[in-house]
PDB file of C-alpha atoms and ligand atoms in Angstrom:
ATOM      1  CA  UNK A   1      -8.416  19.299 -58.915  1.00 44.00           C
ATOM      2  CA  UNK A   2      -5.267  17.060 -59.431  1.00 51.00           C
ATOM      3  CA  UNK A   3      -4.521  18.209 -62.627  1.00 52.00           C
ATOM      4  CA  UNK A   4      -4.975  21.784 -62.696  1.00 54.00           C
ATOM      5  CA  UNK A   5      -2.997  22.283 -59.838  1.00 59.00           C
ATOM      6  CA  UNK A   6      -0.312  20.316 -62.095  1.00 50.00           C
ATOM      7  CA  UNK A   7      -1.330  22.617 -64.857  1.00 56.00           C
ATOM      8  CA  UNK A   8      -0.696  25.976 -62.582  1.00 53.00           C
ATOM      9  CA  UNK A   9       2.639  24.801 -61.576  1.00 52.00           C
ATOM     10  CA  UNK A  10       3.967  24.388 -65.049  1.00 50.00           C
ATOM     11  CA  UNK A  11       2.029  27.274 -66.148  1.00 54.00           C
ATOM     12  CA  UNK A  12       4.200  29.140 -63.356  1.00 49.00           C
ATOM     13  CA  UNK A  13       6.977  27.050 -63.952  1.00 52.00           C
ATOM     14  CA  UNK A  14       6.841  28.367 -67.631  1.00 51.00           C
ATOM     15  CA  UNK A  15       6.507  31.625 -67.083  1.00 49.00           C
ATOM     16  CA  UNK A  16       9.608  31.607 -64.080  1.00 49.00           C
ATOM     17  CA  UNK A  17      11.944  30.170 -66.884  1.00 51.00           C
ATOM     18  CA  UNK A  18      10.481  32.829 -69.359  1.00 47.00           C
ATOM     19  CA  UNK A  19      11.816  35.881 -66.821  1.00 49.00           C
ATOM     20  CA  UNK A  20      14.644  34.638 -66.265  1.00 45.00           C
ATOM     21  CA  UNK A  21      15.882  34.013 -69.930  1.00 45.00           C
ATOM     22  CA  UNK A  22      14.211  37.119 -70.773  1.00 45.00           C
ATOM     23  CA  UNK A  23      16.484  38.539 -67.727  1.00 44.00           C
ATOM     24  CA  UNK A  24      19.612  36.667 -68.906  1.00 41.00           C
ATOM     25  CA  UNK A  25      17.826  38.029 -72.234  1.00 39.00           C
ATOM     26  CA  UNK A  26      20.849  40.592 -74.085  1.00 39.00           C
ATOM     27  CA  UNK A  27      23.294  38.446 -71.825  1.00 39.00           C
ATOM     28  CA  UNK A  28      25.908  38.523 -74.451  1.00 42.00           C
ATOM     29  CA  UNK A  29      26.175  42.318 -74.515  1.00 44.00           C
ATOM     30  CA  UNK A  30      24.170  43.003 -71.037  1.00 44.00           C
ATOM     31  CA  UNK A  31      27.375  40.763 -69.764  1.00 45.00           C
ATOM     32  CA  UNK A  32      29.801  42.798 -71.080  1.00 47.00           C
ATOM     33  CA  UNK A  33      28.565  45.505 -70.111  1.00 46.00           C
ATOM     34  CA  UNK A  34      28.597  44.979 -66.793  1.00 44.00           C
ATOM     35  CA  UNK A  35      32.230  43.458 -67.151  1.00 47.00           C
ATOM     36  CA  UNK A  36      33.073  46.777 -68.218  1.00 48.00           C
ATOM     37  CA  UNK A  37      31.321  48.244 -65.878  1.00 57.00           C
ATOM     38  CA  UNK A  38      32.706  46.213 -63.440  1.00 80.00           C
ATOM     39  CA  UNK A  39      36.927  47.699 -63.565  1.00 96.00           C
ATOM     40  CA  UNK A  40      37.360  50.306 -61.129  1.00 98.00           C
ATOM     41  CA  UNK A  41      39.679  52.651 -62.319  1.00 98.00           C
ATOM     42  CA  UNK A  42      42.290  53.504 -59.210  1.00 98.00           C
ATOM     43  CA  UNK A  43      43.972  57.036 -59.826  1.00 98.00           C
ATOM     44  CA  UNK A  44      47.563  57.330 -58.190  1.00 98.00           C
ATOM     45  CA  UNK A  45      50.798  59.331 -59.031  1.00 98.00           C
ATOM     46  CA  UNK A  46      53.815  57.053 -59.534  1.00 98.00           C
ATOM     47  CA  UNK A  47      56.675  59.035 -58.536  1.00 98.00           C
ATOM     48  CA  UNK A  48      56.385  58.056 -55.051  1.00 98.00           C
ATOM     49  CA  UNK A  49      58.381  55.024 -54.316  1.00 98.00           C
ATOM     50  CA  UNK A  50      57.947  52.891 -52.637  1.00 98.00           C
ATOM     51  CA  UNK A  51      54.091  53.336 -52.749  1.00 98.00           C
ATOM     52  CA  UNK A  52      53.746  53.678 -56.067  1.00 98.00           C
ATOM     53  CA  UNK A  53      56.271  54.019 -58.921  1.00 98.00           C
ATOM     54  CA  UNK A  54      57.441  53.120 -62.718  1.00 97.00           C
ATOM     55  CA  UNK A  55      60.698  51.304 -63.380  1.00 92.00           C
ATOM     56  CA  UNK A  56      63.230  52.761 -65.592  1.00 84.00           C
ATOM     57  CA  UNK A  57      61.782  52.610 -69.573  1.00 80.00           C
ATOM     58  CA  UNK A  58      58.665  50.943 -68.645  1.00 90.00           C
ATOM     59  CA  UNK A  59      55.061  52.541 -67.513  1.00 91.00           C
ATOM     60  CA  UNK A  60      53.769  49.342 -65.234  1.00 96.00           C
ATOM     61  CA  UNK A  61      52.932  51.335 -62.336  1.00 98.00           C
ATOM     62  CA  UNK A  62      54.191  49.374 -58.774  1.00 98.00           C
ATOM     63  CA  UNK A  63      55.069  49.037 -55.351  1.00 98.00           C
ATOM     64  CA  UNK A  64      52.666  48.526 -52.097  1.00 98.00           C
ATOM     65  CA  UNK A  65      49.735  50.425 -53.070  1.00 98.00           C
ATOM     66  CA  UNK A  66      49.387  48.818 -56.243  1.00 98.00           C
ATOM     67  CA  UNK A  67      50.349  45.378 -54.466  1.00 98.00           C
ATOM     68  CA  UNK A  68      48.018  46.194 -51.202  1.00 98.00           C
ATOM     69  CA  UNK A  69      44.715  47.457 -53.555  1.00 98.00           C
ATOM     70  CA  UNK A  70      45.059  44.148 -56.156  1.00 98.00           C
ATOM     71  CA  UNK A  71      45.191  42.153 -53.573  1.00 98.00           C
ATOM     72  CA  UNK A  72      41.649  43.910 -51.861  1.00 98.00           C
ATOM     73  CA  UNK A  73      40.360  43.781 -54.761  1.00 98.00           C
ATOM     74  CA  UNK A  74      41.407  40.095 -55.182  1.00 97.00           C
ATOM     75  CA  UNK A  75      39.776  39.472 -52.274  1.00 98.00           C
ATOM     76  CA  UNK A  76      36.374  41.029 -52.770  1.00 97.00           C
ATOM     77  CA  UNK A  77      36.098  40.295 -56.613  1.00 96.00           C
ATOM     78  CA  UNK A  78      36.689  43.419 -58.198  1.00 97.00           C
ATOM     79  CA  UNK A  79      38.955  44.394 -61.132  1.00 98.00           C
ATOM     80  CA  UNK A  80      41.083  47.665 -60.939  1.00 98.00           C
ATOM     81  CA  UNK A  81      42.850  49.457 -63.698  1.00 98.00           C
ATOM     82  CA  UNK A  82      45.640  51.490 -62.812  1.00 98.00           C
ATOM     83  CA  UNK A  83      46.241  55.517 -64.370  1.00 97.00           C
ATOM     84  CA  UNK A  84      48.717  57.990 -64.045  1.00 97.00           C
ATOM     85  CA  UNK A  85      47.862  61.335 -62.668  1.00 98.00           C
ATOM     86  CA  UNK A  86      49.397  64.399 -61.589  1.00 98.00           C
ATOM     87  CA  UNK A  87      49.453  64.437 -57.301  1.00 98.00           C
ATOM     88  CA  UNK A  88      46.467  67.476 -57.408  1.00 98.00           C
ATOM     89  CA  UNK A  89      44.753  66.100 -60.294  1.00 98.00           C
ATOM     90  CA  UNK A  90      43.899  63.337 -57.795  1.00 98.00           C
ATOM     91  CA  UNK A  91      40.425  64.383 -55.872  1.00 98.00           C
ATOM     92  CA  UNK A  92      39.617  66.258 -58.988  1.00 98.00           C
ATOM     93  CA  UNK A  93      39.210  63.024 -61.135  1.00 98.00           C
ATOM     94  CA  UNK A  94      37.246  61.346 -58.243  1.00 98.00           C
ATOM     95  CA  UNK A  95      35.304  64.141 -58.076  1.00 98.00           C
ATOM     96  CA  UNK A  96      34.159  64.613 -62.329  1.00 98.00           C
ATOM     97  CA  UNK A  97      34.008  60.951 -62.493  1.00 97.00           C
ATOM     98  CA  UNK A  98      37.014  60.113 -64.599  1.00 98.00           C
ATOM     99  CA  UNK A  99      38.060  57.571 -60.875  1.00 98.00           C
ATOM    100  CA  UNK A 100      36.998  55.238 -58.467  1.00 98.00           C
ATOM    101  CA  UNK A 101      39.231  55.055 -56.306  1.00 98.00           C
ATOM    102  CA  UNK A 102      42.305  57.023 -55.283  1.00 99.00           C
ATOM    103  CA  UNK A 103      45.326  55.599 -54.053  1.00 99.00           C
ATOM    104  CA  UNK A 104      48.273  57.153 -53.848  1.00 98.00           C
ATOM    105  CA  UNK A 105      49.791  56.963 -50.179  1.00 98.00           C
ATOM    106  CA  UNK A 106      47.621  60.003 -49.608  1.00 98.00           C
ATOM    107  CA  UNK A 107      47.236  61.644 -45.449  1.00 98.00           C
ATOM    108  CA  UNK A 108      43.674  61.552 -44.842  1.00 98.00           C
ATOM    109  CA  UNK A 109      43.641  64.046 -42.174  1.00 98.00           C
ATOM    110  CA  UNK A 110      45.337  66.472 -44.692  1.00 98.00           C
ATOM    111  CA  UNK A 111      43.278  69.701 -45.458  1.00 96.00           C
ATOM    112  CA  UNK A 112      40.008  69.549 -46.597  1.00 97.00           C
ATOM    113  CA  UNK A 113      40.265  66.412 -48.568  1.00 98.00           C
ATOM    114  CA  UNK A 114      37.908  64.413 -46.328  1.00 98.00           C
ATOM    115  CA  UNK A 115      35.224  66.769 -47.195  1.00 98.00           C
ATOM    116  CA  UNK A 116      35.719  66.791 -50.797  1.00 98.00           C
ATOM    117  CA  UNK A 117      35.934  62.848 -51.009  1.00 98.00           C
ATOM    118  CA  UNK A 118      35.475  59.492 -48.971  1.00 98.00           C
ATOM    119  CA  UNK A 119      38.886  58.092 -47.189  1.00 99.00           C
ATOM    120  CA  UNK A 120      39.292  54.109 -46.296  1.00 98.00           C
ATOM    121  CA  UNK A 121      40.462  52.999 -43.061  1.00 98.00           C
ATOM    122  CA  UNK A 122      44.390  54.257 -42.856  1.00 98.00           C
ATOM    123  CA  UNK A 123      46.644  51.485 -43.801  1.00 98.00           C
ATOM    124  CA  UNK A 124      50.158  53.628 -43.441  1.00 98.00           C
ATOM    125  CA  UNK A 125      51.237  55.997 -41.067  1.00 98.00           C
ATOM    126  CA  UNK A 126      54.211  58.865 -42.039  1.00 97.00           C
ATOM    127  CA  UNK A 127      55.650  61.956 -41.097  1.00 98.00           C
ATOM    128  CA  UNK A 128      57.254  64.718 -42.883  1.00 98.00           C
ATOM    129  CA  UNK A 129      61.586  65.044 -42.875  1.00 98.00           C
ATOM    130  CA  UNK A 130      64.067  66.614 -44.781  1.00 98.00           C
ATOM    131  CA  UNK A 131      66.258  65.134 -47.329  1.00 98.00           C
ATOM    132  CA  UNK A 132      69.495  67.085 -48.223  1.00 98.00           C
ATOM    133  CA  UNK A 133      72.801  66.022 -50.097  1.00 97.00           C
ATOM    134  CA  UNK A 134      75.461  64.509 -47.909  1.00 97.00           C
ATOM    135  CA  UNK A 135      77.871  66.894 -48.001  1.00 96.00           C
ATOM    136  CA  UNK A 136      75.105  69.377 -46.199  1.00 97.00           C
ATOM    137  CA  UNK A 137      75.357  71.243 -43.599  1.00 97.00           C
ATOM    138  CA  UNK A 138      71.952  72.459 -43.322  1.00 98.00           C
ATOM    139  CA  UNK A 139      71.081  70.448 -39.710  1.00 97.00           C
ATOM    140  CA  UNK A 140      67.085  70.517 -39.782  1.00 98.00           C
ATOM    141  CA  UNK A 141      64.230  71.577 -41.186  1.00 98.00           C
ATOM    142  CA  UNK A 142      64.227  74.369 -37.901  1.00 97.00           C
ATOM    143  CA  UNK A 143      67.994  75.338 -39.692  1.00 98.00           C
ATOM    144  CA  UNK A 144      67.121  76.849 -43.020  1.00 98.00           C
ATOM    145  CA  UNK A 145      67.589  80.613 -43.884  1.00 98.00           C
ATOM    146  CA  UNK A 146      66.272  83.445 -45.687  1.00 98.00           C
ATOM    147  CA  UNK A 147      68.532  82.279 -48.812  1.00 98.00           C
ATOM    148  CA  UNK A 148      67.754  78.880 -49.082  1.00 98.00           C
ATOM    149  CA  UNK A 149      64.977  76.764 -51.543  1.00 98.00           C
ATOM    150  CA  UNK A 150      63.204  73.522 -50.751  1.00 98.00           C
ATOM    151  CA  UNK A 151      61.984  71.790 -53.323  1.00 98.00           C
ATOM    152  CA  UNK A 152      58.387  69.088 -52.658  1.00 98.00           C
ATOM    153  CA  UNK A 153      55.604  67.886 -54.798  1.00 98.00           C
ATOM    154  CA  UNK A 154      52.521  69.876 -55.518  1.00 98.00           C
ATOM    155  CA  UNK A 155      49.481  69.794 -53.666  1.00 98.00           C
ATOM    156  CA  UNK A 156      50.685  67.275 -51.138  1.00 98.00           C
ATOM    157  CA  UNK A 157      51.368  68.270 -47.865  1.00 98.00           C
ATOM    158  CA  UNK A 158      55.336  68.628 -48.276  1.00 98.00           C
ATOM    159  CA  UNK A 159      54.219  71.038 -50.541  1.00 98.00           C
ATOM    160  CA  UNK A 160      52.362  73.519 -48.514  1.00 98.00           C
ATOM    161  CA  UNK A 161      54.685  73.597 -45.675  1.00 98.00           C
ATOM    162  CA  UNK A 162      57.175  74.857 -48.245  1.00 98.00           C
ATOM    163  CA  UNK A 163      55.027  77.342 -49.360  1.00 98.00           C
ATOM    164  CA  UNK A 164      54.497  78.282 -45.818  1.00 98.00           C
ATOM    165  CA  UNK A 165      58.344  78.764 -45.031  1.00 98.00           C
ATOM    166  CA  UNK A 166      57.963  81.207 -48.209  1.00 98.00           C
ATOM    167  CA  UNK A 167      55.068  82.826 -46.572  1.00 98.00           C
ATOM    168  CA  UNK A 168      56.832  83.109 -43.756  1.00 98.00           C
ATOM    169  CA  UNK A 169      59.970  84.796 -45.206  1.00 98.00           C
ATOM    170  CA  UNK A 170      61.609  81.701 -43.669  1.00 98.00           C
ATOM    171  CA  UNK A 171      63.436  80.615 -47.023  1.00 98.00           C
ATOM    172  CA  UNK A 172      63.876  82.841 -50.675  1.00 98.00           C
ATOM    173  CA  UNK A 173      61.990  80.087 -52.638  1.00 98.00           C
ATOM    174  CA  UNK A 174      59.020  77.061 -52.287  1.00 98.00           C
ATOM    175  CA  UNK A 175      60.288  74.976 -55.251  1.00 98.00           C
ATOM    176  CA  UNK A 176      56.322  72.849 -55.419  1.00 98.00           C
ATOM    177  CA  UNK A 177      57.442  70.296 -58.801  1.00 98.00           C
ATOM    178  CA  UNK A 178      54.854  67.848 -60.520  1.00 98.00           C
ATOM    179  CA  UNK A 179      56.977  64.437 -60.098  1.00 98.00           C
ATOM    180  CA  UNK A 180      59.000  64.064 -56.674  1.00 98.00           C
ATOM    181  CA  UNK A 181      61.848  62.432 -58.698  1.00 97.00           C
ATOM    182  CA  UNK A 182      61.991  65.972 -60.481  1.00 98.00           C
ATOM    183  CA  UNK A 183      62.593  67.302 -56.539  1.00 98.00           C
ATOM    184  CA  UNK A 184      65.151  64.882 -55.816  1.00 98.00           C
ATOM    185  CA  UNK A 185      66.875  65.864 -58.878  1.00 97.00           C
ATOM    186  CA  UNK A 186      66.722  69.015 -58.337  1.00 98.00           C
ATOM    187  CA  UNK A 187      68.614  68.426 -55.130  1.00 98.00           C
ATOM    188  CA  UNK A 188      71.679  66.042 -56.542  1.00 96.00           C
ATOM    189  CA  UNK A 189      72.443  69.411 -58.742  1.00 97.00           C
ATOM    190  CA  UNK A 190      72.474  71.692 -56.118  1.00 97.00           C
ATOM    191  CA  UNK A 191      69.260  73.630 -57.380  1.00 98.00           C
ATOM    192  CA  UNK A 192      67.723  73.571 -53.923  1.00 98.00           C
ATOM    193  CA  UNK A 193      68.890  73.054 -50.606  1.00 98.00           C
ATOM    194  CA  UNK A 194      66.596  70.026 -50.002  1.00 98.00           C
ATOM    195  CA  UNK A 195      63.183  68.582 -50.189  1.00 98.00           C
ATOM    196  CA  UNK A 196      60.332  68.057 -47.428  1.00 98.00           C
ATOM    197  CA  UNK A 197      59.310  64.357 -48.215  1.00 98.00           C
ATOM    198  CA  UNK A 198      57.390  61.682 -46.500  1.00 98.00           C
ATOM    199  CA  UNK A 199      59.994  59.799 -44.080  1.00 98.00           C
ATOM    200  CA  UNK A 200      58.571  55.844 -45.615  1.00 98.00           C
ATOM    201  CA  UNK A 201      59.601  57.880 -49.369  1.00 98.00           C
ATOM    202  CA  UNK A 202      62.557  59.373 -48.131  1.00 98.00           C
ATOM    203  CA  UNK A 203      64.273  56.249 -46.460  1.00 97.00           C
ATOM    204  CA  UNK A 204      63.291  54.541 -49.700  1.00 97.00           C
ATOM    205  CA  UNK A 205      65.277  56.878 -51.476  1.00 97.00           C
ATOM    206  CA  UNK A 206      68.563  56.847 -49.622  1.00 97.00           C
ATOM    207  CA  UNK A 207      68.199  53.403 -49.689  1.00 96.00           C
ATOM    208  CA  UNK A 208      69.354  53.618 -53.155  1.00 94.00           C
ATOM    209  CA  UNK A 209      71.182  56.786 -52.948  1.00 94.00           C
ATOM    210  CA  UNK A 210      72.619  56.382 -49.173  1.00 90.00           C
ATOM    211  CA  UNK A 211      76.123  58.131 -51.865  1.00 95.00           C
ATOM    212  CA  UNK A 212      74.244  61.182 -52.169  1.00 95.00           C
ATOM    213  CA  UNK A 213      71.583  62.000 -49.605  1.00 97.00           C
ATOM    214  CA  UNK A 214      70.627  61.712 -45.804  1.00 98.00           C
ATOM    215  CA  UNK A 215      68.066  63.079 -44.011  1.00 98.00           C
ATOM    216  CA  UNK A 216      69.001  66.420 -41.877  1.00 98.00           C
ATOM    217  CA  UNK A 217      67.467  66.327 -38.168  1.00 97.00           C
ATOM    218  CA  UNK A 218      64.126  64.908 -37.064  1.00 97.00           C
ATOM    219  CA  UNK A 219      60.336  64.188 -38.119  1.00 98.00           C
ATOM    220  CA  UNK A 220      58.291  67.113 -38.211  1.00 98.00           C
ATOM    221  CA  UNK A 221      54.657  68.545 -39.647  1.00 96.00           C
ATOM    222  CA  UNK A 222      51.437  66.827 -38.700  1.00 97.00           C
ATOM    223  CA  UNK A 223      51.589  62.849 -38.371  1.00 97.00           C
ATOM    224  CA  UNK A 224      50.404  61.477 -41.541  1.00 98.00           C
ATOM    225  CA  UNK A 225      47.427  58.792 -42.054  1.00 98.00           C
ATOM    226  CA  UNK A 226      47.440  57.292 -45.525  1.00 98.00           C
ATOM    227  CA  UNK A 227      44.463  56.125 -46.753  1.00 99.00           C
ATOM    228  CA  UNK A 228      42.668  54.621 -50.153  1.00 99.00           C
ATOM    229  CA  UNK A 229      39.030  57.231 -50.491  1.00 99.00           C
ATOM    230  CA  UNK A 230      36.118  56.820 -53.098  1.00 98.00           C
ATOM    231  CA  UNK A 231      34.098  59.682 -54.359  1.00 98.00           C
ATOM    232  CA  UNK A 232      31.307  61.170 -51.681  1.00 98.00           C
ATOM    233  CA  UNK A 233      28.760  58.694 -50.480  1.00 98.00           C
ATOM    234  CA  UNK A 234      30.011  55.375 -52.217  1.00 98.00           C
ATOM    235  CA  UNK A 235      29.889  53.620 -49.118  1.00 98.00           C
ATOM    236  CA  UNK A 236      29.053  50.420 -50.568  1.00 98.00           C
ATOM    237  CA  UNK A 237      32.695  50.479 -52.649  1.00 98.00           C
ATOM    238  CA  UNK A 238      34.465  51.920 -49.206  1.00 98.00           C
ATOM    239  CA  UNK A 239      32.884  48.925 -47.223  1.00 98.00           C
ATOM    240  CA  UNK A 240      34.751  46.482 -50.228  1.00 98.00           C
ATOM    241  CA  UNK A 241      37.654  48.075 -49.741  1.00 98.00           C
ATOM    242  CA  UNK A 242      37.663  47.783 -46.129  1.00 98.00           C
ATOM    243  CA  UNK A 243      36.513  44.729 -45.495  1.00 98.00           C
ATOM    244  CA  UNK A 244      39.088  43.842 -47.982  1.00 98.00           C
ATOM    245  CA  UNK A 245      42.015  45.408 -46.317  1.00 98.00           C
ATOM    246  CA  UNK A 246      40.856  43.653 -43.067  1.00 98.00           C
ATOM    247  CA  UNK A 247      41.468  40.741 -44.173  1.00 98.00           C
ATOM    248  CA  UNK A 248      44.358  41.023 -45.601  1.00 98.00           C
ATOM    249  CA  UNK A 249      45.493  42.444 -42.086  1.00 98.00           C
ATOM    250  CA  UNK A 250      43.985  39.013 -40.816  1.00 98.00           C
ATOM    251  CA  UNK A 251      45.767  36.872 -43.135  1.00 98.00           C
ATOM    252  CA  UNK A 252      48.911  38.140 -42.532  1.00 98.00           C
ATOM    253  CA  UNK A 253      49.522  39.362 -46.252  1.00 98.00           C
ATOM    254  CA  UNK A 254      49.452  43.110 -45.672  1.00 98.00           C
ATOM    255  CA  UNK A 255      52.748  41.880 -43.108  1.00 98.00           C
ATOM    256  CA  UNK A 256      54.008  40.571 -46.381  1.00 98.00           C
ATOM    257  CA  UNK A 257      53.890  43.244 -48.347  1.00 98.00           C
ATOM    258  CA  UNK A 258      55.167  46.199 -45.905  1.00 98.00           C
ATOM    259  CA  UNK A 259      58.108  43.326 -45.587  1.00 98.00           C
ATOM    260  CA  UNK A 260      58.536  43.617 -49.498  1.00 98.00           C
ATOM    261  CA  UNK A 261      58.384  47.176 -50.010  1.00 98.00           C
ATOM    262  CA  UNK A 262      59.698  48.725 -46.413  1.00 96.00           C
ATOM    263  CA  UNK A 263      63.265  47.819 -45.759  1.00 78.00           C
TER     264      UNK A 263
HETATM  265  N1  LIG B 301      51.330  62.108 -47.682  1.00 54.30           N
HETATM  266  C1  LIG B 301      51.696  63.288 -48.947  1.00 54.30           C
HETATM  267  C2  LIG B 301      50.224  64.082 -48.799  1.00 54.30           C
HETATM  268  O1  LIG B 301      49.509  63.177 -49.069  1.00 54.30           O
HETATM  269  C3  LIG B 301      51.977  62.870 -50.436  1.00 54.30           C
HETATM  270  C4  LIG B 301      51.854  61.684 -51.234  1.00 54.30           C
HETATM  271  C5  LIG B 301      51.955  61.769 -52.037  1.00 54.30           C
HETATM  272  O2  LIG B 301      53.035  62.473 -52.855  1.00 54.30           O
HETATM  273  N2  LIG B 301      51.372  61.039 -52.948  1.00 54.30           N
HETATM  274  O3  LIG B 301      50.103  65.482 -49.021  1.00 54.30           O
END
């Protein structure tokens, strides 16, 4: 009796060991595949300093969003790869499976964005501001006149705002461009009368260019809540990212990054 149960136990142990080795089986190949699948593609638009930008002559994307997402990924055991796209391609990229996460200082409350992707918890709040040349007489967004041109980025809340001003006949032209850096250049060159941009981003520009530009008037538009996003229905990933963000806030790392990037 005893021998029989020992034999049964041994057989079971062997079956179990075989099953284990079979799972690990193609372990080399399977392992590599799994590792490749574990790398999540984060899409962003890297002219939005200090959230995400590249430094002169360098392709590497840096900024608050990059540090925050990398810290979240480290906390949750995820590996990220960053892809630089145009802002209005970010949501389509997730919808067509070209990316797993959007992290781009994106306002989760705008338009129908939340119907197309799932947003995480808010990590930063923002408002729109008008940036003008330092010698400009334009007093604020309500003081614009029919002959003026304003620039902003395509697909953003600022882009929609200048387009609406144009449609209402309040300005001559809404110049919606792919890159924030081009909006600033147009203002510097006097091609447009001002740039409608998020306040933390305008502030960052002014820190470097206080000789060239200034804010005109007060904040305007709808208050914005920035959040990362995942493909519709990917709650498993979204839960991880939200947990990582909560852990960062708890540990003080989030405040450290705010201190580092927003002066
Ligand atoms: N906050 C703005 C928006 O979500 C701009 C974001 C950006 O240009 N990266 O539309």
